[in-house]
């Protein structure tokens, strides 16, 4: 038997061993020691895990943006155009349609983090010819263009989403080299893209296309094309009338026998004065019909043949070569150097810019408008612009004074320049105002220097001091272009025929107006030019005739 002492010693040793085992186990669980440290230590691994996943999300977003930037662009055929479509991150959303070189349209189409950009680029020649040959099915062509644009936008959305997802997963895989993080990055990006698509669809505004914001040269497009919906509604009616209008000009020619007051003889030179065609395709048909039916000798154009003076508009003037009549032209404030060069390339055309030329026995002097303001920024109250026009008139006046030949007709675009020519030539032609007017200009006695009175031009100017210079401002031969479709009463197509006798004197003129959209009336008013007196300073009308034929079948 063990003694009590030994039993107590063994029990104490056993207790000591148990205490040592417990303390050793505690140290393994909490190697840092104190109890307060053991309570805070478990939070640190959780914070590190949260920070890691936040970093994964940030890297995924960066990778998505890189993928969108690299792959968020595609091309699509829209009608005859090759268009570039792209998506980019944006705080405001919206859609922009860029039309080089004219500018762009900004549409408030949607809100959200994605901006849609559409840029019309190259024009395919083969498709353009096909569209031109298929003008009888314009409605189908328009629907096809809308469908093509929708297809391009859908393809762009899928391509952009795929590139964003791929970019995020590749970047996260390269940075963390872990499958779990890469998969999570893909889920994050899918959520972001889905949210972007939902925000775009929920905030989409179909009516935004009717309220665009214009940039660049298109900044004043509403002043030019007006309400697009109203023009669209009236255009079909307008197109149906074009052939009828031209035919009515021919019918009008047959009624000239009702005007016995003035009969041009074989020695008469007939000048057709036109102005401000503003890209109206109907204008050329009327000009050609009048030139043929009245056997016109010269066509005088006082400018604004284009609207923007851009390169695409240059082809509009190619009809000039088909007229087979000498064509004299001065540049308007809507015509650029590109426009003037395109006119000069026509075999029968002459561009007058501080130059004098003699055609069919008549001597013409002309100068282009010094301004180029296709954005409609001309302002009659702008002193600087006014002075520029006045200065151009003074330059042409100096040219006429130094001419060895007397000038019969001067051509300017803005009538403001005409006053500087008073007393230097018997007739000045102008346009710009889209409204027909005829007036006598009171000459400035200082216009002719006494030392030059022996020259032929000075002698003619001295005579003009006794008989005031006649200023003839033409209306718009193009009915002011598309703007003529806006008003309830469309602006008529206006042009005039000037009759010069064998002595180069203006004996009479006919004012012709062809009714605008929906109007078939064609009117001619003949005027006999009386010698100028203070009591009768303006020409007096002798008689007029108009035709308003019964409606004919609409041409196909």
XYZ file of C-alpha atoms in Angstrom, residues 250-441:
192
model
C -44.515 76.292 -121.245
C -48.254 76.980 -121.415
C -47.588 80.506 -120.219
C -45.306 81.079 -123.186
C -48.250 80.412 -125.492
C -50.205 83.261 -123.889
C -47.569 85.933 -124.555
C -49.502 86.961 -127.638
C -51.950 88.586 -125.215
C -49.252 91.159 -124.412
C -49.122 93.385 -127.504
C -47.504 96.340 -125.758
C -43.929 95.236 -126.351
C -42.703 92.954 -129.128
C -39.014 92.034 -128.955
C -37.359 92.024 -132.370
C -34.435 89.985 -133.641
C -31.915 92.532 -132.345
C -33.189 92.240 -128.751
C -30.878 90.618 -126.213
C -32.766 88.640 -123.555
C -31.192 88.185 -120.125
C -32.730 85.811 -117.566
C -32.127 87.090 -114.015
C -32.190 84.383 -111.304
C -31.036 84.402 -107.681
C -31.093 82.457 -104.404
C -31.750 78.950 -105.724
C -30.767 77.482 -102.315
C -30.365 73.905 -103.595
C -34.001 73.564 -104.727
C -33.993 70.803 -107.380
C -37.226 72.177 -108.884
C -35.563 75.490 -109.734
C -33.420 74.051 -112.544
C -36.464 72.648 -114.335
C -38.143 76.059 -114.334
C -34.943 77.857 -115.405
C -34.377 75.417 -118.270
C -38.006 75.693 -119.425
C -37.955 79.503 -119.446
C -34.532 79.622 -121.120
C -35.742 77.325 -123.912
C -39.216 78.762 -124.430
C -38.139 82.427 -124.405
C -34.904 81.827 -126.333
C -32.769 83.414 -123.608
C -29.327 84.740 -124.622
C -27.693 85.163 -121.178
C -28.439 83.937 -117.648
C -27.378 86.244 -114.787
C -27.248 84.602 -111.330
C -26.797 86.913 -108.324
C -25.762 84.239 -105.847
C -26.788 81.880 -103.036
C -26.959 78.926 -105.374
C -26.037 76.681 -102.388
C -27.027 76.606 -98.718
C -23.780 75.625 -96.969
C -21.135 75.883 -99.674
C -19.908 72.388 -98.773
C -18.208 69.890 -101.055
C -21.264 67.588 -101.368
C -23.331 70.540 -102.637
C -20.919 71.265 -105.490
C -22.594 68.727 -107.780
C -25.822 70.772 -107.673
C -24.347 73.287 -110.147
C -23.570 70.646 -112.812
C -26.914 71.459 -114.466
C -25.451 74.800 -115.585
C -23.468 73.100 -118.342
C -26.668 71.562 -119.737
C -28.354 74.954 -120.187
C -26.175 75.751 -123.253
C -26.478 79.492 -122.515
C -23.745 81.873 -121.253
C -24.068 81.869 -117.467
C -22.772 84.800 -115.373
C -22.561 84.319 -111.603
C -21.550 86.235 -108.478
C -21.071 84.472 -105.154
C -23.661 84.917 -102.366
C -23.122 84.754 -98.633
C -24.139 81.052 -98.679
C -21.655 80.200 -101.437
C -18.088 79.245 -100.589
C -14.933 79.214 -102.693
C -15.785 75.552 -103.368
C -19.127 76.631 -104.817
C -17.543 79.316 -107.012
C -14.936 76.859 -108.279
C -17.647 74.320 -109.142
C -19.535 76.972 -111.143
C -16.329 78.074 -112.896
C -15.751 74.484 -114.076
C -18.944 74.576 -116.144
C -18.075 75.184 -119.829
C -20.607 78.015 -120.289
C -20.134 79.763 -116.916
C -18.186 82.854 -115.871
C -17.665 83.773 -112.218
C -17.493 87.535 -111.734
C -15.454 88.714 -108.759
C -14.346 92.309 -109.270
C -14.205 91.544 -112.986
C -15.786 92.867 -116.171
C -16.829 90.764 -119.159
C -18.705 91.416 -122.408
C -21.231 88.794 -123.561
C -23.564 89.101 -126.580
C -22.691 92.800 -126.859
C -23.585 93.604 -123.205
C -20.855 94.500 -120.703
C -21.292 93.092 -117.185
C -19.363 93.919 -114.021
C -19.747 91.876 -110.855
C -18.359 91.129 -107.404
C -19.150 88.360 -104.909
C -20.502 88.888 -101.413
C -17.509 89.399 -99.062
C -19.204 87.357 -96.325
C -19.495 83.593 -96.041
C -22.241 82.950 -93.510
C -23.989 79.643 -94.245
C -25.215 79.533 -90.631
C -27.580 82.451 -91.332
C -25.553 84.797 -89.151
C -26.008 87.812 -91.420
C -27.447 90.708 -89.498
C -28.559 93.962 -91.076
C -27.793 95.794 -87.828
C -24.241 94.405 -87.637
C -22.079 97.410 -88.495
C -19.005 95.346 -89.363
C -20.874 93.152 -91.833
C -22.644 96.176 -93.292
C -19.317 97.908 -93.839
C -17.850 94.830 -95.531
C -20.678 94.856 -98.076
C -20.345 98.610 -98.620
C -16.611 98.184 -99.171
C -17.227 95.510 -101.814
C -19.505 97.973 -103.619
C -16.757 100.608 -103.529
C -14.247 98.112 -104.951
C -16.534 97.299 -107.877
C -17.259 100.995 -108.379
C -13.536 101.676 -108.729
C -13.294 98.842 -111.254
C -16.115 100.318 -113.323
C -14.550 103.795 -113.240
C -11.286 102.427 -114.632
C -12.969 100.338 -117.326
C -12.188 101.394 -120.916
C -15.731 100.265 -121.822
C -18.978 101.553 -120.337
C -20.649 98.936 -118.154
C -24.267 98.115 -118.996
C -25.138 95.848 -116.046
C -23.556 95.458 -112.600
C -24.169 92.331 -110.490
C -23.963 92.101 -106.685
C -25.599 89.773 -104.179
C -26.655 92.122 -101.386
C -28.476 95.320 -102.490
C -26.500 97.221 -99.839
C -23.521 97.165 -102.228
C -25.626 98.614 -105.051
C -25.788 102.151 -103.681
C -22.047 102.564 -104.273
C -22.656 101.915 -107.993
C -25.340 104.567 -108.460
C -24.395 106.871 -111.303
C -21.780 104.471 -112.710
C -24.021 102.154 -114.751
C -27.676 102.169 -115.814
C -28.679 98.856 -114.173
C -27.698 96.891 -111.055
C -28.952 93.337 -110.397
C -29.081 91.886 -106.852
C -30.795 89.228 -104.732
C -30.373 88.112 -101.101
C -33.702 89.415 -99.758
C -35.963 86.719 -101.293
C -38.385 89.460 -102.280
C -38.810 91.161 -105.642
C -38.319 94.938 -105.766
C -37.425 97.564 -108.372
C -36.219 101.066 -107.486
C -34.162 104.000 -108.742
C -30.924 104.858 -106.950
